Amino acid sequence: MPTTRKASKPSSDTQRAVLRSLSQQVAAELIDRPAVWLRDNPHLAARTDGDRYNARELVANVLATQPPAELPDGMLEAVRQVVECVYPDGNRFDVALAVVESVEKRFGNAGLAAVGAALLRHLREWNELDPWRPPSLPSETEFVAEAVEKAKAESKERHRTLAEGWEATEAGRLVYVCPHCKRHRFGRSWNPPPIPTGYAEHEHTMTCDGCRSKGRL
């Protein structure tokens, strides 16, 4: 009984050689185009000597000329809003534009896809490092209690200020300060800052005689 001999498997070098020298029909089938497309686009066909085609170069050239995906309006609007939120560092839009345009000029749409992939990777990294968390809002009871404590503290501070002000007035240690030159009134004179130790500044200001004479009120 004759033995069946298995066909020998082509070597890797042989397979690479085949991919570097495809016929026009095989090359067209590889990229799902009619053969006439290869003839009409010689600048993309990666043709080698003898009207053969390099598969690797041909696929790369075709991918670089792929038009952008036609996103639905809703998805496109969401993408635009996301991109508008991701501002370049320091708002140097001219630098960002120059970099992306240089990638597009050299690699076409495949380069823009690489930019999109880099942006996606960046967003994923930042989301992992600093994921968004909804703010924790105080309960109604906590909110009311916090507001009451704040009002109490403000009232206490107000009463303390008033008490100190009246005490300073009674002792002759409350002074008015000019809002323009910052001099303080002391009896008949307006003295330069600082206010002497032990004296308090009145909560209202008063324009000094010198500033008033210059038309400042």
Coordinates of N, CA and C in Angstrom, one line a residue:
M1 N 0.9 -1.2 0.0 CA 0.0 0.0 0.0 C 0.9 1.2 0.0
P2 N 0.7 2.1 -1.0 CA 1.6 3.3 -1.0 C 1.3 4.2 0.1
T3 N 2.4 4.8 0.7 CA 2.3 5.8 1.8 C 2.0 7.2 1.2
T4 N 1.2 7.9 2.0 CA 0.8 9.3 1.6 C 1.9 10.2 2.2
R5 N 2.5 11.0 1.3 CA 3.5 11.9 1.8 C 2.9 13.3 2.0
K6 N 3.2 13.8 3.2 CA 2.7 15.1 3.5 C 3.4 16.2 2.7
A7 N 2.7 17.2 2.3 CA 3.3 18.3 1.6 C 4.2 19.1 2.6
S8 N 5.4 19.4 2.2 CA 6.3 20.1 3.1 C 5.7 21.5 3.3
K9 N 5.9 22.0 4.6 CA 5.4 23.4 4.9 C 6.4 24.4 4.5
P10 N 5.9 25.4 3.8 CA 6.9 26.4 3.3 C 7.6 27.1 4.5
S11 N 8.8 27.4 4.3 CA 9.6 28.1 5.4 C 9.1 29.5 5.6
S12 N 9.5 30.1 6.7 CA 9.1 31.5 7.0 C 9.7 32.4 5.9
D13 N 10.9 32.2 5.5 CA 11.5 33.0 4.5 C 10.7 33.0 3.2
T14 N 10.2 31.8 2.8 CA 9.4 31.6 1.6 C 8.1 32.4 1.7
Q15 N 7.5 32.3 2.9 CA 6.2 33.0 3.1 C 6.4 34.5 3.0
R16 N 7.5 35.0 3.6 CA 7.8 36.4 3.5 C 8.0 36.8 2.1
A17 N 8.7 36.0 1.3 CA 8.9 36.3 -0.1 C 7.7 36.4 -0.9
V18 N 6.7 35.5 -0.5 CA 5.4 35.6 -1.2 C 4.7 36.8 -0.9
L19 N 4.7 37.3 0.4 CA 4.0 38.5 0.8 C 4.6 39.7 0.2
R20 N 5.9 39.7 -0.2 CA 6.5 40.8 -0.8 C 6.4 40.8 -2.3
S21 N 5.7 39.8 -2.9 CA 5.6 39.8 -4.3 C 4.2 39.2 -4.7
L22 N 3.1 39.9 -4.4 CA 1.8 39.4 -4.7 C 1.4 39.8 -6.1
S23 N 0.6 38.9 -6.7 CA 0.1 39.3 -8.0 C -1.0 40.4 -7.8
Q24 N -1.4 41.0 -8.9 CA -2.4 42.1 -8.8 C -3.7 41.6 -8.3
Q25 N -4.1 40.4 -8.8 CA -5.4 39.9 -8.3 C -5.4 39.6 -6.8
V26 N -4.3 38.9 -6.4 CA -4.2 38.6 -4.9 C -4.1 39.8 -4.1
A27 N -3.4 40.8 -4.5 CA -3.2 42.0 -3.8 C -4.6 42.7 -3.7
A28 N -5.4 42.7 -4.7 CA -6.7 43.4 -4.7 C -7.6 42.7 -3.8
E29 N -7.5 41.3 -3.7 CA -8.4 40.6 -2.8 C -8.0 40.8 -1.4
L30 N -6.7 41.0 -1.1 CA -6.2 41.2 0.2 C -6.8 42.5 0.9
I31 N -6.9 43.5 0.1 CA -7.5 44.8 0.6 C -8.9 45.0 0.2
D32 N -9.6 44.0 -0.3 CA -11.0 44.0 -0.7 C -11.3 45.2 -1.6
R33 N -10.5 45.2 -2.7 CA -10.7 46.2 -3.7 C -10.6 45.5 -5.1
P34 N -11.3 46.1 -6.1 CA -11.1 45.6 -7.4 C -9.7 45.8 -8.0
A35 N -9.3 45.0 -8.9 CA -8.0 45.1 -9.5 C -7.8 46.5 -10.1
V36 N -8.9 47.1 -10.7 CA -8.8 48.4 -11.3 C -8.4 49.4 -10.3
W37 N -8.8 49.2 -9.0 CA -8.4 50.2 -8.0 C -6.9 50.3 -7.9
L38 N -6.2 49.2 -8.0 CA -4.7 49.2 -7.9 C -4.1 50.0 -9.1
R39 N -4.8 49.9 -10.2 CA -4.2 50.6 -11.4 C -4.5 52.1 -11.3
D40 N -5.7 52.5 -10.7 CA -6.0 53.9 -10.6 C -5.3 54.6 -9.4
N41 N -4.7 53.8 -8.5 CA -4.0 54.4 -7.4 C -2.6 53.9 -7.3
P42 N -1.8 54.2 -8.3 CA -0.4 53.6 -8.3 C 0.4 54.2 -7.2
H43 N 0.1 55.4 -6.6 CA 0.9 55.9 -5.5 C 0.6 55.2 -4.2
L44 N -0.4 54.4 -4.1 CA -0.7 53.7 -2.9 C -0.5 52.2 -3.1
A45 N -0.3 51.7 -4.3 CA -0.3 50.3 -4.5 C 1.0 49.6 -4.1
A46 N 2.1 50.3 -3.7 CA 3.3 49.7 -3.3 C 3.8 48.6 -4.3
R47 N 3.8 49.0 -5.6 CA 4.2 48.1 -6.6 C 5.7 47.9 -6.6
T48 N 6.1 46.7 -6.8 CA 7.5 46.4 -6.9 C 7.9 46.1 -8.4
D49 N 9.1 45.7 -8.6 CA 9.6 45.4 -9.9 C 8.8 44.2 -10.5
G50 N 8.4 44.3 -11.7 CA 7.7 43.2 -12.4 C 6.2 43.2 -12.1
D51 N 5.6 44.4 -11.7 CA 4.2 44.5 -11.4 C 3.7 43.6 -10.3
R52 N 4.5 43.5 -9.3 CA 4.1 42.7 -8.1 C 3.9 43.7 -7.0
Y53 N 3.3 43.2 -5.9 CA 2.8 44.1 -4.8 C 3.3 43.6 -3.5
N54 N 3.9 44.6 -2.7 CA 4.4 44.3 -1.3 C 3.2 44.4 -0.4
A55 N 2.8 43.3 0.2 CA 1.6 43.2 1.0 C 1.6 44.2 2.2
R56 N 2.8 44.2 2.9 CA 2.9 45.0 4.1 C 2.7 46.5 3.7
E57 N 3.4 46.9 2.7 CA 3.4 48.4 2.3 C 2.0 48.7 1.8
L58 N 1.4 47.8 1.1 CA 0.1 48.0 0.5 C -1.0 48.2 1.6
V59 N -1.0 47.4 2.6 CA -2.0 47.5 3.7 C -1.7 48.7 4.5
A60 N -0.5 49.1 4.7 CA -0.2 50.3 5.5 C -0.7 51.5 4.7
N61 N -0.4 51.6 3.4 CA -0.9 52.7 2.6 C -2.4 52.8 2.6
V62 N -3.1 51.7 2.5 CA -4.5 51.7 2.4 C -5.1 52.2 3.8
L63 N -4.5 51.7 4.9 CA -5.0 52.1 6.2 C -4.8 53.6 6.4
A64 N -3.7 54.2 5.9 CA -3.4 55.6 6.1 C -4.4 56.5 5.3
T65 N -5.1 55.9 4.3 CA -6.0 56.7 3.5 C -7.5 56.5 3.9
Q66 N -7.7 55.6 4.9 CA -9.0 55.4 5.3 C -9.7 56.6 5.9
P67 N -10.9 57.0 5.4 CA -11.6 58.2 5.9 C -12.0 58.0 7.4
P68 N -12.1 59.1 8.1 CA -12.6 59.0 9.5 C -14.0 58.4 9.6
A69 N -14.2 57.7 10.7 CA -15.5 57.1 10.9 C -16.6 58.2 10.9
E70 N -17.8 57.9 10.3 CA -18.9 58.8 10.4 C -19.7 58.6 11.7
L71 N -19.3 59.3 12.7 CA -20.0 59.1 14.0 C -21.4 59.6 14.0
P72 N -22.3 59.0 14.7 CA -23.7 59.6 14.9 C -23.6 60.9 15.6
D73 N -24.5 61.8 15.3 CA -24.4 63.2 15.8 C -24.3 63.2 17.3
G74 N -25.1 62.4 18.0 CA -25.0 62.3 19.5 C -23.6 62.0 20.0
M75 N -23.0 60.9 19.4 CA -21.7 60.5 19.8 C -20.6 61.5 19.4
L76 N -20.8 62.2 18.2 CA -19.9 63.2 17.8 C -19.9 64.4 18.8
E77 N -21.1 64.8 19.2 CA -21.2 65.9 20.1 C -20.5 65.6 21.4
A78 N -20.7 64.4 21.9 CA -20.1 63.9 23.2 C -18.6 64.0 23.0
V79 N -18.1 63.5 21.9 CA -16.6 63.5 21.7 C -16.1 64.9 21.7
R80 N -16.8 65.8 21.0 CA -16.3 67.2 20.9 C -16.3 67.9 22.2
Q81 N -17.3 67.6 23.1 CA -17.3 68.2 24.4 C -16.2 67.6 25.2
V82 N -15.9 66.4 25.1 CA -14.8 65.8 25.9 C -13.4 66.4 25.4
V83 N -13.2 66.5 24.1 CA -12.0 67.1 23.6 C -11.8 68.5 24.0
E84 N -12.9 69.3 24.1 CA -12.9 70.7 24.5 C -12.5 70.8 26.0
C85 N -12.7 69.7 26.8 CA -12.4 69.8 28.2 C -10.9 69.4 28.4
V86 N -10.3 68.7 27.5 CA -8.9 68.2 27.6 C -8.0 69.3 27.0
Y87 N -7.8 70.3 27.7 CA -6.9 71.4 27.2 C -5.5 71.1 27.3
P88 N -4.7 71.5 26.3 CA -3.2 71.3 26.4 C -2.6 72.0 27.6
D89 N -1.5 71.5 28.1 CA -0.9 72.1 29.2 C -0.5 73.6 28.9
G90 N -0.9 74.5 29.8 CA -0.6 75.9 29.6 C -1.4 76.5 28.5
N91 N -2.4 75.8 27.9 CA -3.3 76.4 26.9 C -2.5 76.8 25.6
R92 N -1.4 76.1 25.3 CA -0.6 76.4 24.1 C -1.2 75.6 23.0
F93 N -2.3 76.1 22.5 CA -3.0 75.5 21.4 C -2.2 75.4 20.1
D94 N -1.3 76.4 19.9 CA -0.5 76.4 18.7 C 0.5 75.3 18.7
V95 N 1.0 75.0 19.9 CA 2.0 73.9 19.9 C 1.2 72.5 19.7
A96 N 0.1 72.4 20.4 CA -0.7 71.1 20.2 C -1.1 70.9 18.8
L97 N -1.5 72.0 18.1 CA -2.0 72.0 16.7 C -0.8 71.6 15.8
A98 N 0.4 72.1 16.1 CA 1.5 71.8 15.2 C 1.9 70.4 15.4
V99 N 1.9 69.8 16.6 CA 2.3 68.4 16.8 C 1.3 67.5 16.1
V100 N 0.0 67.7 16.3 CA -1.0 66.8 15.7 C -1.0 67.0 14.1
E101 N -0.8 68.2 13.6 CA -0.8 68.4 12.2 C 0.5 67.7 11.6
S102 N 1.6 67.7 12.3 CA 2.8 67.0 11.8 C 2.6 65.5 11.7
V103 N 1.9 65.0 12.7 CA 1.5 63.5 12.6 C 0.6 63.2 11.5
E104 N -0.4 64.1 11.3 CA -1.3 63.9 10.2 C -0.6 63.9 8.8
K105 N 0.3 64.9 8.7 CA 1.0 65.1 7.4 C 1.8 63.9 7.1
R106 N 2.4 63.3 8.1 CA 3.4 62.2 7.8 C 2.6 60.8 7.7
F107 N 1.6 60.6 8.5 CA 1.0 59.3 8.6 C -0.5 59.3 8.2
G108 N -1.1 60.5 7.8 CA -2.4 60.5 7.4 C -3.4 60.1 8.5
N109 N -4.5 59.5 8.1 CA -5.5 59.1 9.1 C -5.0 58.1 10.1
A110 N -4.1 57.3 9.7 CA -3.5 56.3 10.6 C -2.8 57.0 11.8
G111 N -2.2 58.2 11.4 CA -1.5 59.0 12.5 C -2.5 59.6 13.4
L112 N -3.7 60.0 12.9 CA -4.7 60.6 13.7 C -5.3 59.5 14.6
A113 N -5.4 58.3 14.1 CA -5.8 57.2 15.0 C -4.8 56.9 16.1
A114 N -3.5 57.1 15.8 CA -2.5 57.0 16.9 C -2.7 58.1 17.9
V115 N -3.0 59.3 17.5 CA -3.3 60.4 18.4 C -4.5 60.1 19.3
G116 N -5.5 59.5 18.7 CA -6.7 59.1 19.4 C -6.4 58.0 20.4
A117 N -5.5 57.1 20.0 CA -5.2 56.0 20.9 C -4.4 56.5 22.1
A118 N -3.5 57.5 21.9 CA -2.7 58.1 22.9 C -3.6 58.9 23.9
L119 N -4.6 59.6 23.4 CA -5.5 60.3 24.2 C -6.3 59.3 25.1
L120 N -6.8 58.2 24.5 CA -7.5 57.2 25.2 C -6.7 56.6 26.3
R121 N -5.4 56.3 26.0 CA -4.5 55.8 27.1 C -4.3 56.8 28.2
H122 N -4.2 58.1 27.8 CA -4.0 59.1 28.8 C -5.2 59.2 29.7
L123 N -6.4 59.2 29.2 CA -7.6 59.3 29.9 C -7.8 58.1 30.9
R124 N -7.4 56.9 30.4 CA -7.5 55.7 31.2 C -6.6 55.8 32.4
E125 N -5.4 56.3 32.2 CA -4.4 56.4 33.2 C -4.9 57.4 34.3
W126 N -5.3 58.6 33.9 CA -5.8 59.6 34.8 C -7.0 59.1 35.6
N127 N -7.9 58.4 34.9 CA -9.1 57.9 35.5 C -8.8 56.9 36.6
E128 N -7.7 56.1 36.4 CA -7.2 55.1 37.3 C -6.6 55.8 38.5
L129 N -5.8 56.8 38.2 CA -5.1 57.5 39.3 C -6.0 58.4 40.1
D130 N -6.9 59.1 39.5 CA -7.8 60.0 40.2 C -9.2 59.8 39.7
P131 N -9.9 58.7 40.1 CA -11.2 58.5 39.6 C -12.2 59.5 40.2
W132 N -13.2 59.8 39.4 CA -14.2 60.8 39.9 C -15.1 60.2 40.9
R133 N -15.3 60.9 42.0 CA -16.2 60.5 43.1 C -17.3 61.6 43.3
P134 N -18.5 61.2 43.4 CA -19.5 62.2 43.7 C -19.3 62.9 45.0
P135 N -19.5 64.2 45.1 CA -19.2 64.9 46.4 C -20.2 64.4 47.4
S136 N -19.7 64.3 48.6 CA -20.5 63.9 49.8 C -21.2 65.1 50.4
L137 N -22.5 65.1 50.2 CA -23.3 66.3 50.7 C -23.7 66.0 52.2
P138 N -23.7 67.0 53.0 CA -24.1 66.8 54.4 C -25.6 66.5 54.4
S139 N -26.1 65.8 55.4 CA -27.5 65.6 55.6 C -28.2 66.9 56.0
E140 N -29.5 66.9 55.9 CA -30.2 68.1 56.3 C -29.9 68.5 57.7
T141 N -29.9 67.5 58.6 CA -29.6 67.9 60.0 C -28.2 68.4 60.2
E142 N -27.2 67.8 59.5 CA -25.8 68.3 59.6 C -25.7 69.7 59.0
F143 N -26.4 69.9 57.9 CA -26.4 71.2 57.2 C -27.0 72.3 58.1
V144 N -28.1 72.0 58.8 CA -28.7 73.0 59.7 C -27.8 73.3 60.9
A145 N -27.2 72.2 61.4 CA -26.4 72.3 62.6 C -25.1 73.2 62.2
E146 N -24.6 72.9 61.1 CA -23.4 73.7 60.6 C -23.7 75.2 60.4
A147 N -24.9 75.4 59.8 CA -25.3 76.8 59.6 C -25.6 77.5 61.0
V148 N -26.1 76.8 61.9 CA -26.4 77.4 63.2 C -25.1 77.7 63.9
E149 N -24.1 76.8 63.9 CA -22.8 77.0 64.5 C -22.1 78.2 63.8
K150 N -22.2 78.3 62.5 CA -21.5 79.4 61.8 C -22.2 80.7 62.2
A151 N -23.5 80.7 62.3 CA -24.2 82.0 62.7 C -23.8 82.4 64.1
K152 N -23.7 81.4 65.0 CA -23.3 81.7 66.4 C -21.9 82.2 66.5
A153 N -21.0 81.6 65.7 CA -19.6 82.1 65.7 C -19.5 83.5 65.1
E154 N -20.3 83.8 64.1 CA -20.3 85.1 63.5 C -20.9 86.2 64.5
S155 N -22.0 85.8 65.1 CA -22.6 86.7 66.1 C -21.6 86.9 67.3
K156 N -21.0 85.9 67.7 CA -20.0 86.0 68.8 C -18.9 87.0 68.5
E157 N -18.4 86.8 67.2 CA -17.3 87.6 66.8 C -17.7 89.1 66.6
R158 N -19.0 89.2 66.1 CA -19.5 90.6 66.0 C -19.6 91.3 67.3
H159 N -20.2 90.6 68.3 CA -20.3 91.2 69.6 C -19.0 91.5 70.3
R160 N -18.0 90.6 70.0 CA -16.7 90.8 70.6 C -16.0 92.1 69.9
T161 N -16.2 92.2 68.6 CA -15.7 93.4 67.9 C -16.3 94.7 68.4
L162 N -17.7 94.6 68.6 CA -18.4 95.8 69.1 C -17.9 96.1 70.5
A163 N -17.8 95.1 71.3 CA -17.4 95.4 72.7 C -16.0 96.0 72.7
E164 N -15.1 95.4 71.9 CA -13.8 96.0 71.9 C -13.8 97.4 71.3
G165 N -14.7 97.6 70.3 CA -14.7 98.9 69.7 C -15.2 100.0 70.8
W166 N -16.3 99.6 71.6 CA -16.8 100.6 72.5 C -15.7 100.8 73.7
E167 N -15.1 99.7 74.0 CA -14.0 99.8 75.0 C -12.9 100.7 74.5
A168 N -12.5 100.5 73.3 CA -11.5 101.4 72.7 C -11.9 102.8 72.6
T169 N -13.2 103.0 72.2 CA -13.7 104.4 72.1 C -13.7 105.0 73.5
E170 N -14.2 104.3 74.5 CA -14.2 104.9 75.8 C -12.8 105.3 76.3
A171 N -11.8 104.4 75.9 CA -10.5 104.7 76.4 C -9.7 105.6 75.4
G172 N -10.4 106.0 74.3 CA -9.7 106.9 73.3 C -8.7 106.1 72.5
R173 N -8.9 104.8 72.3 CA -8.0 104.0 71.5 C -8.6 103.4 70.3
L174 N -9.7 104.0 69.8 CA -10.2 103.6 68.5 C -10.0 104.7 67.5
V175 N -9.4 104.3 66.3 CA -8.9 105.3 65.4 C -9.6 105.0 64.0
Y176 N -9.8 106.1 63.3 CA -10.3 106.0 61.9 C -9.0 105.9 61.0
V177 N -9.2 105.1 59.9 CA -8.1 105.0 58.9 C -8.5 105.5 57.6
C178 N -7.7 106.3 56.9 CA -8.0 106.8 55.6 C -7.9 105.7 54.6
P179 N -8.9 105.4 53.7 CA -8.9 104.3 52.8 C -7.9 104.5 51.6
H180 N -7.4 105.8 51.5 CA -6.5 106.1 50.4 C -5.0 106.0 50.8
C181 N -4.6 106.7 51.8 CA -3.2 106.8 52.2 C -2.9 106.0 53.4
K182 N -4.0 105.4 54.0 CA -3.8 104.5 55.2 C -3.3 105.2 56.5
R183 N -3.3 106.6 56.5 CA -3.0 107.3 57.7 C -4.2 107.2 58.7
H184 N -3.9 107.2 59.9 CA -5.0 107.1 60.9 C -5.1 108.5 61.7
R185 N -6.4 108.8 62.0 CA -6.6 110.0 62.7 C -6.3 109.8 64.2
F186 N -5.6 110.8 64.8 CA -5.3 110.8 66.2 C -5.4 112.2 66.7
G187 N -6.7 112.5 67.2 CA -7.0 113.8 67.6 C -7.1 114.8 66.4
R188 N -6.1 115.7 66.4 CA -6.1 116.7 65.3 C -5.2 116.3 64.1
S189 N -4.5 115.3 64.3 CA -3.5 114.9 63.2 C -3.8 113.6 62.6
W190 N -3.3 113.4 61.4 CA -3.4 112.2 60.6 C -2.0 111.6 60.5
N191 N -1.8 110.5 61.2 CA -0.4 109.9 61.3 C -0.3 108.7 60.4
P192 N 0.9 108.6 59.9 CA 1.2 107.4 59.0 C 1.1 106.1 59.7
P193 N 0.9 105.0 59.0 CA 0.8 103.7 59.6 C 2.2 103.3 60.1
P194 N 2.3 102.3 61.0 CA 1.2 101.5 61.5 C 0.4 102.1 62.7
I195 N -0.8 101.5 62.9 CA -1.5 101.9 64.1 C -0.8 101.5 65.4
P196 N -0.7 102.4 66.4 CA 0.1 102.1 67.6 C -0.5 100.8 68.3
T197 N 0.4 100.1 68.9 CA 0.0 98.9 69.7 C -1.0 99.3 70.8
G198 N -2.1 98.5 70.9 CA -3.1 98.8 71.9 C -4.3 99.6 71.3
Y199 N -4.2 100.1 70.1 CA -5.3 100.8 69.4 C -6.0 99.9 68.4
A200 N -7.3 100.2 68.2 CA -8.1 99.4 67.3 C -8.5 100.2 66.1
E201 N -8.7 99.6 65.0 CA -9.1 100.3 63.8 C -10.7 100.3 63.7
H202 N -11.3 101.4 63.4 CA -12.7 101.5 63.3 C -13.2 100.8 62.1
E203 N -14.4 100.1 62.2 CA -14.9 99.3 61.1 C -15.2 100.2 59.9
H204 N -15.5 101.5 60.1 CA -15.7 102.4 59.0 C -14.5 103.2 58.7
T205 N -14.3 103.6 57.5 CA -13.1 104.4 57.1 C -13.5 105.9 57.0
M206 N -12.5 106.7 57.0 CA -12.7 108.2 56.9 C -11.6 108.8 56.1
T207 N -11.9 109.6 55.1 CA -10.9 110.2 54.2 C -10.2 111.3 55.0
C208 N -8.9 111.3 55.0 CA -8.1 112.3 55.7 C -8.2 113.7 55.0
D209 N -7.8 114.7 55.7 CA -7.8 116.1 55.2 C -7.0 116.2 53.9
G210 N -5.8 115.6 53.9 CA -4.9 115.7 52.7 C -5.5 115.1 51.5
C211 N -6.1 113.9 51.6 CA -6.7 113.2 50.5 C -8.0 113.9 50.0
R212 N -8.7 114.5 51.0 CA -9.9 115.2 50.6 C -9.6 116.5 49.8
S213 N -8.5 117.2 50.2 CA -8.1 118.4 49.5 C -7.6 118.0 48.0
K214 N -7.3 116.7 47.8 CA -6.9 116.3 46.4 C -8.1 115.8 45.6
G215 N -9.3 115.9 46.2 CA -10.5 115.5 45.5 C -10.9 114.0 45.8
R216 N -10.2 113.4 46.7 CA -10.5 112.0 47.0 C -11.6 112.0 48.1
L217 N -12.6 111.2 48.0 CA -13.6 111.1 48.9 C -13.7 109.7 49.6

